[in-house]
Coordinates of N, CA and C in Angstrom, one line a residue:
X24 N 68.5 -78.6 -22.7 CA 69.6 -77.6 -22.5 C 70.6 -78.2 -21.6
X25 N 71.9 -78.1 -21.9 CA 72.9 -78.7 -21.1 C 73.1 -77.8 -19.8
X26 N 73.5 -78.5 -18.7 CA 73.8 -77.7 -17.5 C 75.1 -77.1 -17.6
X27 N 75.3 -75.9 -17.1 CA 76.6 -75.3 -17.0 C 77.4 -76.0 -15.9
X28 N 78.7 -75.7 -15.9 CA 79.6 -76.2 -14.8 C 79.1 -75.7 -13.4
X29 N 78.7 -74.5 -13.4 CA 78.2 -73.9 -12.1 C 77.0 -74.6 -11.6
X30 N 76.1 -74.9 -12.5 CA 74.9 -75.7 -12.1 C 75.2 -77.1 -11.6
X31 N 76.2 -77.7 -12.3 CA 76.6 -79.0 -11.8 C 77.2 -78.9 -10.4
X32 N 78.0 -77.9 -10.2 CA 78.6 -77.8 -8.9 C 77.5 -77.5 -7.8
X33 N 76.5 -76.7 -8.1 CA 75.4 -76.4 -7.2 C 74.7 -77.7 -6.9
X34 N 74.4 -78.5 -7.9 CA 73.7 -79.7 -7.7 C 74.5 -80.7 -6.8
X35 N 75.8 -80.7 -7.1 CA 76.6 -81.7 -6.3 C 76.7 -81.3 -4.8
X36 N 76.7 -80.0 -4.6 CA 76.7 -79.6 -3.2 C 75.5 -79.9 -2.4
X37 N 74.4 -80.1 -3.1 CA 73.1 -80.5 -2.5 C 73.1 -81.9 -2.1
X38 N 74.0 -82.7 -2.7 CA 74.0 -84.2 -2.4 C 75.1 -84.4 -1.4
X39 N 74.7 -84.5 -0.1 CA 75.6 -84.8 1.0 C 75.9 -86.2 1.1
X40 N 77.2 -86.6 0.9 CA 77.5 -88.0 1.0 C 77.6 -88.5 2.4
X41 N 77.0 -89.6 2.7 CA 77.1 -90.2 4.1 C 77.8 -91.5 4.0
X42 N 78.9 -91.6 4.6 CA 79.6 -92.9 4.6 C 79.0 -93.8 5.7
X43 N 79.2 -95.1 5.4 CA 78.7 -96.1 6.4 C 79.7 -96.1 7.6
X44 N 79.2 -96.6 8.7 CA 80.1 -96.8 9.9 C 81.3 -97.7 9.5
X45 N 81.0 -98.7 8.8 CA 82.0 -99.6 8.4 C 83.1 -99.0 7.6
X46 N 82.7 -98.1 6.7 CA 83.7 -97.4 5.8 C 84.6 -96.5 6.7
X47 N 84.0 -95.8 7.6 CA 84.7 -94.9 8.5 C 85.7 -95.6 9.3
X48 N 85.2 -96.7 9.9 CA 86.1 -97.5 10.8 C 87.3 -98.1 10.0
X49 N 87.0 -98.6 8.8 CA 88.0 -99.1 7.9 C 89.1 -98.1 7.6
X50 N 88.7 -96.9 7.3 CA 89.6 -95.8 7.0 C 90.5 -95.4 8.3
X51 N 89.8 -95.4 9.4 CA 90.6 -95.1 10.7 C 91.5 -96.2 11.0
X52 N 91.1 -97.4 10.8 CA 92.0 -98.6 11.1 C 93.2 -98.6 10.2
X53 N 93.0 -98.1 8.9 CA 94.1 -98.1 8.0 C 95.1 -97.0 8.4
X54 N 94.6 -95.9 9.0 CA 95.5 -94.8 9.4 C 96.2 -95.1 10.8
X55 N 95.4 -95.7 11.7 CA 95.9 -95.8 13.1 C 96.2 -97.2 13.5
X56 N 95.8 -98.2 12.8 CA 95.9 -99.6 13.1 C 94.7 -100.0 13.9
X57 N 94.2 -101.2 13.6 CA 93.0 -101.7 14.4 C 93.2 -101.7 15.9
X58 N 94.4 -102.0 16.3 CA 94.6 -102.1 17.8 C 94.5 -100.7 18.4
X59 N 95.1 -99.7 17.8 CA 95.1 -98.4 18.4 C 93.7 -97.8 18.2
X60 N 93.0 -98.1 17.1 CA 91.7 -97.5 16.9 C 90.7 -98.1 17.8
X61 N 90.8 -99.3 18.2 CA 89.9 -99.9 19.2 C 90.0 -99.1 20.5
X62 N 91.2 -98.7 20.9 CA 91.3 -97.9 22.1 C 90.7 -96.5 21.9
X63 N 91.0 -95.9 20.8 CA 90.4 -94.6 20.5 C 88.9 -94.6 20.5
X64 N 88.4 -95.6 19.8 CA 86.9 -95.7 19.7 C 86.2 -95.9 21.1
X65 N 87.0 -96.5 22.0 CA 86.4 -96.7 23.4 C 86.7 -95.5 24.3
X66 N 87.4 -94.5 23.8 CA 87.8 -93.3 24.6 C 86.6 -92.5 25.0
X67 N 86.7 -91.9 26.2 CA 85.6 -91.1 26.7 C 86.2 -89.8 27.3
X68 N 85.8 -88.7 26.7 CA 86.5 -87.4 27.1 C 85.4 -86.3 27.3
X69 N 85.5 -85.6 28.4 CA 84.7 -84.4 28.7 C 85.5 -83.2 28.3
X70 N 84.9 -82.3 27.6 CA 85.5 -81.0 27.2 C 84.7 -79.9 27.8
X71 N 85.3 -79.2 28.7 CA 84.7 -78.0 29.4 C 85.2 -76.7 28.7
X72 N 84.3 -76.1 28.0 CA 84.6 -74.9 27.3 C 84.8 -75.2 25.8
X73 N 84.0 -74.6 24.9 CA 84.0 -74.9 23.5 C 84.4 -73.7 22.6
X74 N 85.3 -73.0 23.1 CA 85.8 -71.8 22.4 C 87.0 -72.2 21.5
X75 N 88.1 -71.3 21.6 CA 89.2 -71.5 20.7 C 90.0 -72.8 21.1
X76 N 90.0 -73.1 22.3 CA 90.7 -74.4 22.7 C 89.7 -75.6 22.5
X77 N 88.6 -75.5 23.2 CA 87.7 -76.7 23.2 C 87.2 -77.1 21.8
X78 N 86.8 -76.1 21.0 CA 86.3 -76.5 19.7 C 87.4 -77.2 18.8
X79 N 88.6 -76.7 18.9 CA 89.7 -77.3 18.2 C 90.1 -78.7 18.7
X80 N 90.0 -78.8 20.1 CA 90.3 -80.1 20.7 C 89.2 -81.1 20.2
X81 N 88.0 -80.7 20.2 CA 86.9 -81.6 19.8 C 87.0 -82.0 18.4
X82 N 87.4 -81.1 17.5 CA 87.6 -81.4 16.1 C 88.7 -82.5 15.9
X83 N 89.8 -82.3 16.6 CA 90.9 -83.3 16.5 C 90.5 -84.7 17.0
X84 N 89.8 -84.7 18.2 CA 89.4 -86.0 18.7 C 88.3 -86.7 17.9
X85 N 87.4 -85.9 17.3 CA 86.4 -86.4 16.4 C 87.1 -87.0 15.2
X86 N 88.0 -86.3 14.6 CA 88.7 -86.8 13.4 C 89.4 -88.1 13.6
X87 N 90.0 -88.3 14.8 CA 90.7 -89.6 15.0 C 89.7 -90.7 15.6
X88 N 88.5 -90.4 15.7 CA 87.5 -91.4 16.0 C 87.4 -91.7 17.5
X89 N 87.7 -90.7 18.4 CA 87.4 -90.9 19.8 C 85.9 -91.1 20.0
X90 N 85.5 -92.2 20.6 CA 84.1 -92.7 20.5 C 83.1 -91.9 21.2
X91 N 83.5 -91.3 22.4 CA 82.5 -90.6 23.2 C 83.0 -89.2 23.6
X92 N 82.3 -88.1 23.3 CA 82.7 -86.8 23.7 C 81.5 -86.2 24.4
X93 N 81.9 -85.5 25.5 CA 80.9 -84.8 26.4 C 81.2 -83.3 26.3
X94 N 80.4 -82.6 25.6 CA 80.6 -81.1 25.3 C 79.9 -80.3 26.3
X95 N 80.6 -79.4 27.0 CA 80.0 -78.6 28.0 C 80.3 -77.1 27.8
X96 N 79.3 -76.3 27.7 CA 79.5 -74.8 27.6 C 78.1 -74.2 27.7
X97 N 78.0 -73.0 28.2 CA 76.7 -72.3 28.3 C 76.6 -71.2 27.3
X98 N 77.6 -70.9 26.5 CA 77.7 -69.6 25.7 C 77.1 -69.9 24.3
X99 N 76.8 -68.8 23.6 CA 76.4 -68.8 22.2 C 77.6 -68.3 21.3
X100 N 77.5 -68.7 20.1 CA 78.5 -68.3 19.1 C 78.3 -66.8 18.8
X101 N 79.5 -66.0 18.9 CA 79.5 -64.6 18.7 C 80.4 -64.3 17.5
X102 N 80.2 -63.1 16.8 CA 81.0 -62.8 15.7 C 82.5 -62.7 16.1
X103 N 82.8 -62.3 17.3 CA 84.2 -62.2 17.7 C 84.9 -63.6 18.0
X104 N 84.1 -64.7 17.9 CA 84.6 -66.0 18.1 C 85.2 -66.5 16.8
X105 N 84.8 -65.9 15.7 CA 85.1 -66.5 14.4 C 86.6 -66.4 14.0
X106 N 87.3 -65.6 14.8 CA 88.8 -65.4 14.5 C 89.6 -66.6 14.9
X107 N 89.0 -67.5 15.7 CA 89.9 -68.6 16.2 C 89.1 -69.9 16.5
X108 N 87.8 -69.8 16.5 CA 87.0 -71.0 17.0 C 86.4 -71.7 15.7
X109 N 86.1 -72.9 15.9 CA 85.6 -73.8 14.8 C 84.1 -73.6 14.5
X110 N 83.7 -72.4 14.2 CA 82.3 -72.1 13.9 C 82.3 -71.3 12.6
X111 N 81.1 -71.1 12.1 CA 80.8 -70.3 10.8 C 79.8 -69.3 11.1
X112 N 79.6 -68.4 10.1 CA 78.7 -67.3 10.3 C 77.3 -67.7 10.6
X113 N 76.9 -68.9 10.0 CA 75.5 -69.3 10.2 C 75.3 -69.8 11.6
X114 N 76.4 -70.0 12.4 CA 76.2 -70.4 13.8 C 76.1 -69.3 14.8
X115 N 76.2 -68.1 14.3 CA 76.1 -66.9 15.3 C 74.7 -66.9 15.9
X116 N 74.8 -66.8 17.2 CA 73.5 -66.9 18.0 C 73.1 -68.3 18.5
X117 N 73.7 -69.3 17.9 CA 73.4 -70.7 18.3 C 74.3 -71.0 19.6
X118 N 73.7 -71.9 20.4 CA 74.5 -72.4 21.5 C 75.7 -73.2 21.0
X119 N 76.8 -73.0 21.6 CA 78.0 -73.6 21.1 C 77.9 -75.2 21.2
X120 N 77.2 -75.7 22.2 CA 77.0 -77.1 22.3 C 76.3 -77.6 21.1
X121 N 75.2 -76.9 20.6 CA 74.5 -77.4 19.5 C 75.3 -77.2 18.2
X122 N 75.9 -76.1 18.0 CA 76.7 -75.8 16.8 C 77.8 -76.8 16.6
X123 N 78.6 -77.0 17.7 CA 79.8 -77.9 17.6 C 79.3 -79.4 17.4
X124 N 78.3 -79.8 18.1 CA 77.8 -81.2 17.9 C 77.5 -81.4 16.4
X125 N 76.7 -80.5 15.8 CA 76.3 -80.6 14.5 C 77.5 -80.7 13.5
X126 N 78.6 -80.0 13.8 CA 79.8 -80.0 13.0 C 80.6 -81.3 13.1
X127 N 80.7 -81.8 14.4 CA 81.4 -83.0 14.6 C 80.7 -84.2 14.0
X128 N 79.4 -84.2 14.0 CA 78.6 -85.3 13.3 C 78.7 -85.3 11.8
X129 N 79.2 -84.2 11.3 CA 79.5 -84.1 9.8 C 80.8 -84.8 9.5
X130 N 81.7 -84.8 10.5 CA 83.0 -85.5 10.4 C 82.7 -87.0 10.6
X131 N 82.0 -87.4 11.6 CA 81.7 -88.8 11.9 C 80.3 -88.9 12.6
X132 N 79.3 -89.3 11.8 CA 77.9 -89.3 12.3 C 77.7 -90.4 13.3
X133 N 78.7 -91.3 13.6 CA 78.5 -92.4 14.4 C 79.1 -92.2 15.8
X134 N 79.7 -91.0 16.1 CA 80.2 -90.7 17.4 C 79.1 -90.6 18.4
X135 N 79.4 -90.9 19.6 CA 78.5 -90.7 20.8 C 78.8 -89.4 21.4
X136 N 77.9 -88.4 21.2 CA 78.2 -87.0 21.7 C 77.1 -86.6 22.6
X137 N 77.4 -86.3 23.9 CA 76.5 -85.7 24.8 C 76.8 -84.2 25.0
X138 N 75.8 -83.4 25.3 CA 76.0 -82.0 25.5 C 75.3 -81.6 26.8
X139 N 76.0 -80.6 27.5 CA 75.4 -79.9 28.6 C 75.5 -78.4 28.4
X140 N 74.4 -77.8 28.1 CA 74.5 -76.3 27.9 C 74.3 -75.7 29.2
X141 N 75.3 -75.5 30.0 CA 75.3 -75.1 31.3 C 76.6 -74.5 31.8
X142 N 76.6 -73.5 32.7 CA 77.8 -73.0 33.2 C 78.3 -73.9 34.3
X143 N 79.6 -74.2 34.2 CA 80.2 -75.1 35.3 C 80.4 -74.3 36.5
X144 N 79.9 -74.8 37.6 CA 80.1 -74.2 38.9 C 80.6 -75.2 39.9
X145 N 81.0 -74.7 41.1 CA 81.4 -75.6 42.2 C 80.3 -76.6 42.6
X146 N 79.0 -76.1 42.4 CA 77.9 -76.9 42.8 C 77.6 -78.0 41.9
X147 N 77.7 -77.8 40.6 CA 77.3 -78.8 39.6 C 78.5 -79.6 39.1
X148 N 79.7 -79.3 39.5 CA 80.9 -79.9 38.9 C 81.0 -81.4 39.1
X149 N 80.6 -81.9 40.3 CA 80.7 -83.3 40.6 C 79.7 -84.1 39.7
X150 N 78.6 -83.5 39.4 CA 77.6 -84.2 38.6 C 78.0 -84.2 37.1
X151 N 78.5 -83.1 36.7 CA 78.8 -83.0 35.3 C 80.0 -83.9 34.8
X152 N 81.0 -84.1 35.7 CA 82.2 -84.8 35.3 C 82.3 -86.1 36.0
X153 N 81.2 -86.7 36.3 CA 81.3 -88.0 37.0 C 81.6 -89.2 36.1
X154 N 81.3 -89.1 34.8 CA 81.3 -90.3 34.0 C 82.6 -90.5 33.2
X155 N 83.2 -89.4 32.6 CA 84.3 -89.6 31.7 C 85.6 -89.6 32.5
X156 N 86.6 -90.5 32.1 CA 87.8 -90.7 32.8 C 88.8 -89.6 32.5
X157 N 88.6 -88.9 31.4 CA 89.5 -87.8 31.0 C 88.7 -86.5 30.9
X158 N 89.3 -85.4 31.5 CA 88.6 -84.1 31.4 C 89.6 -83.1 30.8
X159 N 89.1 -82.4 29.8 CA 89.8 -81.3 29.1 C 89.3 -80.0 29.6
X160 N 90.1 -79.2 30.3 CA 89.8 -77.9 30.7 C 90.1 -76.9 29.5
X161 N 89.1 -76.2 29.0 CA 89.3 -75.3 27.8 C 88.6 -74.0 28.0
X162 N 88.6 -73.4 29.2 CA 88.0 -72.1 29.5 C 88.9 -71.0 29.1
X163 N 88.3 -69.8 28.8 CA 89.0 -68.6 28.6 C 89.3 -67.9 29.9
X164 N 88.4 -67.9 30.8 CA 88.4 -67.1 32.0 C 89.3 -67.8 33.1
X165 N 90.3 -67.1 33.6 CA 91.3 -67.6 34.5 C 90.6 -68.2 35.8
X166 N 89.6 -67.5 36.3 CA 88.9 -67.9 37.5 C 88.2 -69.2 37.3
X167 N 87.6 -69.3 36.1 CA 86.8 -70.6 35.8 C 87.8 -71.7 35.6
X168 N 89.0 -71.4 35.0 CA 90.0 -72.5 34.9 C 90.4 -73.0 36.3
X169 N 90.7 -72.1 37.2 CA 91.2 -72.5 38.5 C 90.1 -73.2 39.2
X170 N 88.9 -72.8 39.1 CA 87.7 -73.5 39.8 C 87.6 -74.9 39.3
X171 N 87.7 -75.1 38.0 CA 87.5 -76.5 37.4 C 88.7 -77.3 37.8
X172 N 89.9 -76.8 37.6 CA 91.1 -77.6 37.9 C 91.1 -78.0 39.4
X173 N 90.8 -77.1 40.3 CA 90.8 -77.4 41.7 C 89.7 -78.4 42.0
X174 N 88.6 -78.2 41.4 CA 87.4 -79.1 41.7 C 87.7 -80.6 41.2
X175 N 88.3 -80.7 40.0 CA 88.6 -82.1 39.5 C 89.7 -82.7 40.4
X176 N 90.7 -82.0 40.7 CA 91.8 -82.5 41.6 C 91.2 -82.9 43.0
X177 N 90.3 -82.2 43.5 CA 89.7 -82.5 44.8 C 88.8 -83.6 44.8
X178 N 87.8 -83.6 43.8 CA 86.7 -84.6 43.8 C 87.0 -85.8 43.0
X179 N 87.9 -85.7 42.0 CA 88.1 -86.8 41.1 C 89.6 -87.0 40.9
X180 N 90.4 -87.2 41.9 CA 91.8 -87.3 41.7 C 92.3 -88.5 40.8
X181 N 91.4 -89.4 40.6 CA 91.8 -90.6 39.7 C 91.6 -90.2 38.3
X182 N 90.9 -89.1 37.9 CA 90.7 -88.8 36.5 C 91.9 -88.1 36.0
X183 N 92.1 -88.2 34.6 CA 93.2 -87.5 33.9 C 92.6 -86.1 33.6
X184 N 93.4 -85.1 33.9 CA 93.0 -83.7 33.7 C 94.0 -83.1 32.8
X185 N 93.6 -82.5 31.6 CA 94.4 -81.8 30.7 C 93.9 -80.4 30.6
X186 N 94.8 -79.4 31.0 CA 94.4 -78.0 31.1 C 95.4 -77.2 30.2
X187 N 95.1 -75.9 30.1 CA 95.9 -75.0 29.3 C 95.9 -73.6 29.8
X188 N 97.1 -73.0 29.7 CA 97.2 -71.5 30.0 C 98.4 -70.9 29.3
X189 N 98.2 -69.7 28.8 CA 99.3 -69.1 28.1 C 99.4 -69.4 26.6
X190 N 98.6 -68.7 25.8 CA 98.6 -69.0 24.4 C 98.3 -67.8 23.5
X191 N 98.2 -66.6 24.1 CA 97.8 -65.4 23.4 C 98.8 -64.9 22.4
X192 N 98.4 -64.1 21.5 CA 99.3 -63.4 20.6 C 99.9 -64.2 19.5
X193 N 101.0 -63.8 19.0 CA 101.7 -64.5 17.9 C 103.1 -64.7 18.2
X194 N 103.5 -64.9 19.5 CA 104.8 -65.3 19.8 C 105.3 -66.6 19.3
X195 N 106.5 -67.0 19.7 CA 107.0 -68.2 19.2 C 106.1 -69.4 19.5
X196 N 106.0 -70.3 18.5 CA 105.2 -71.6 18.7 C 106.0 -72.5 19.7
X197 N 107.3 -72.3 19.7 CA 108.1 -73.3 20.5 C 108.1 -73.1 22.0
X198 N 107.4 -72.0 22.4 CA 107.3 -71.8 23.9 C 106.1 -72.5 24.4
X199 N 105.2 -73.0 23.6 CA 104.0 -73.7 24.0 C 104.5 -75.2 24.1
X200 N 104.2 -75.7 25.3 CA 104.6 -77.1 25.5 C 103.7 -77.8 26.5
X201 N 103.8 -79.1 26.6 CA 103.0 -79.9 27.6 C 103.8 -80.3 28.7
X202 N 103.3 -80.1 29.9 CA 104.1 -80.5 31.2 C 103.1 -81.3 32.0
X203 N 103.7 -82.3 32.7 CA 103.0 -83.1 33.7 C 103.3 -82.5 35.1
X204 N 102.3 -81.9 35.7 CA 102.5 -81.2 36.9 C 102.4 -82.1 38.1
X205 N 101.6 -83.1 38.0 CA 101.4 -84.1 39.0 C 100.9 -85.4 38.4
X206 N 100.6 -86.4 39.2 CA 100.3 -87.7 38.6 C 99.3 -87.7 37.5
X207 N 98.1 -87.1 37.7 CA 97.1 -87.1 36.7 C 96.8 -85.7 36.1
X208 N 97.7 -84.7 36.2 CA 97.4 -83.4 35.8 C 98.4 -82.9 34.8
X209 N 98.0 -82.5 33.6 CA 98.8 -82.1 32.5 C 98.5 -80.6 32.2
X210 N 99.5 -79.8 31.9 CA 99.2 -78.4 31.6 C 99.9 -78.1 30.3
X211 N 99.2 -77.5 29.3 CA 99.7 -77.1 28.0 C 99.7 -75.5 27.9
X212 N 100.6 -75.0 27.1 CA 100.8 -73.6 26.9 C 102.1 -73.1 27.3
X213 N 102.3 -71.7 27.3 CA 103.6 -71.2 27.8 C 103.5 -70.7 29.2
X214 N 102.3 -70.8 29.8 CA 102.1 -70.5 31.2 C 102.3 -69.0 31.6
X215 N 102.4 -68.2 30.5 CA 102.7 -66.7 30.8 C 101.9 -65.8 30.0
X216 N 101.7 -66.1 28.7 CA 101.1 -65.0 27.8 C 99.6 -64.9 27.9
X217 N 99.2 -63.9 28.6 CA 97.7 -63.5 28.7 C 97.3 -62.5 27.6
X218 N 96.1 -62.5 27.2 CA 95.6 -61.6 26.2 C 95.8 -60.1 26.6
X219 N 96.4 -59.3 25.7 CA 96.5 -57.8 26.0 C 96.2 -57.1 24.7
X220 N 96.1 -55.8 24.7 CA 95.8 -55.0 23.5 C 96.8 -55.3 22.4
X221 N 96.3 -55.7 21.2 CA 97.2 -56.0 20.1 C 97.9 -57.3 20.2
X222 N 97.7 -58.0 21.3 CA 98.3 -59.3 21.5 C 97.2 -60.3 22.1
X223 N 96.1 -60.3 21.4 CA 95.0 -61.1 21.9 C 95.0 -62.5 21.4
X224 N 93.9 -63.2 21.6 CA 93.8 -64.6 21.2 C 93.7 -64.7 19.7
X225 N 94.6 -65.4 19.1 CA 94.7 -65.5 17.6 C 94.7 -67.0 17.2
X226 N 94.1 -67.3 16.1 CA 93.9 -68.7 15.7 C 95.1 -69.5 15.7
X227 N 96.3 -69.1 15.1 CA 97.4 -70.1 15.0 C 97.9 -70.5 16.3
X228 N 98.1 -69.6 17.3 CA 98.8 -70.0 18.5 C 97.8 -70.7 19.4
X229 N 96.5 -70.3 19.4 CA 95.5 -71.0 20.2 C 95.3 -72.4 19.7
X230 N 95.4 -72.6 18.3 CA 95.2 -73.9 17.8 C 96.4 -74.8 18.1
X231 N 97.6 -74.2 18.2 CA 98.8 -75.0 18.6 C 98.6 -75.5 20.0
X232 N 98.1 -74.7 20.9 CA 97.9 -75.1 22.3 C 96.8 -76.1 22.4
X233 N 95.7 -76.0 21.6 CA 94.7 -76.9 21.5 C 95.2 -78.3 21.0
X234 N 96.1 -78.2 20.0 CA 96.7 -79.5 19.5 C 97.5 -80.2 20.6
X235 N 98.2 -79.4 21.4 CA 98.9 -80.0 22.6 C 97.9 -80.7 23.5
X236 N 96.8 -80.1 23.8 CA 95.8 -80.7 24.6 C 95.3 -82.0 24.0
X237 N 94.9 -81.9 22.7 CA 94.3 -83.0 22.0 C 95.3 -84.2 21.9
X238 N 96.6 -83.9 21.7 CA 97.6 -84.9 21.6 C 97.8 -85.6 22.9
X239 N 97.8 -84.8 24.0 CA 98.0 -85.4 25.3 C 96.8 -86.3 25.6
X240 N 95.7 -85.9 25.3 CA 94.5 -86.7 25.5 C 94.6 -88.0 24.7
X241 N 95.0 -87.9 23.5 CA 95.2 -89.1 22.7 C 96.2 -90.0 23.3
X242 N 97.3 -89.5 23.8 CA 98.3 -90.4 24.5 C 97.7 -91.1 25.7
X243 N 96.9 -90.3 26.4 CA 96.3 -90.9 27.6 C 95.3 -92.0 27.3
X244 N 94.5 -91.8 26.2 CA 93.6 -92.9 25.8 C 94.4 -94.1 25.4
X245 N 95.6 -93.9 24.8 CA 96.4 -95.0 24.3 C 97.3 -95.6 25.3
X246 N 97.2 -95.1 26.6 CA 97.9 -95.6 27.7 C 99.3 -95.0 27.9
X247 N 99.6 -93.9 27.2 CA 100.9 -93.2 27.4 C 100.7 -92.1 28.4
X248 N 101.3 -92.1 29.5 CA 101.1 -91.1 30.6 C 102.3 -90.1 30.7
X249 N 103.4 -90.3 30.0 CA 104.5 -89.4 30.1 C 104.3 -88.3 29.0
X250 N 104.8 -87.1 29.2 CA 104.7 -86.1 28.2 C 105.8 -86.2 27.1

């Protein structure tokens, strides 16, 4: 008996294609050039917070082949995260570190991904962020943002820090921008728009801000420090 088209589709979905490392590198080299890709592959980035900002930043960096990602978050995926974060229904209840790592490895199984399922505090900050030269702040909570930014600037002034604030609602995309506030500190967003009733965190504008963070990180890896 011949298989129907639906049965063929079902069978195909069961066969997950795994590309070789050489195939992935060749494709990235074709898009980015071998010279640029060598720098991206050597890139090392810590991402603190894996919500609407951090999960989108991680996706972008994984897709361009940034070689080492350090994912930090203590939270689990919740149904209210699905409106803007890079997770799916089957991830509800999973730690975000585990869920996001599994998704990134589907993009590129040869990335070096470390995870720390822990809440960042003033006490553990110096240990958590001692290795990577670039830190991405991607928290939702304003107090947590301030704590991380102040801690990195105090303890690791030589590190590149990319942070974000002001991306709620559905206002103009053009008010979100990247600014260099000091030598190694970059801030993305409109610096004003906080979540309010009817003007909460929504996928398009959050993703725009995350793209600003990811692009600034990319520029830093490639040696470009101006915005």
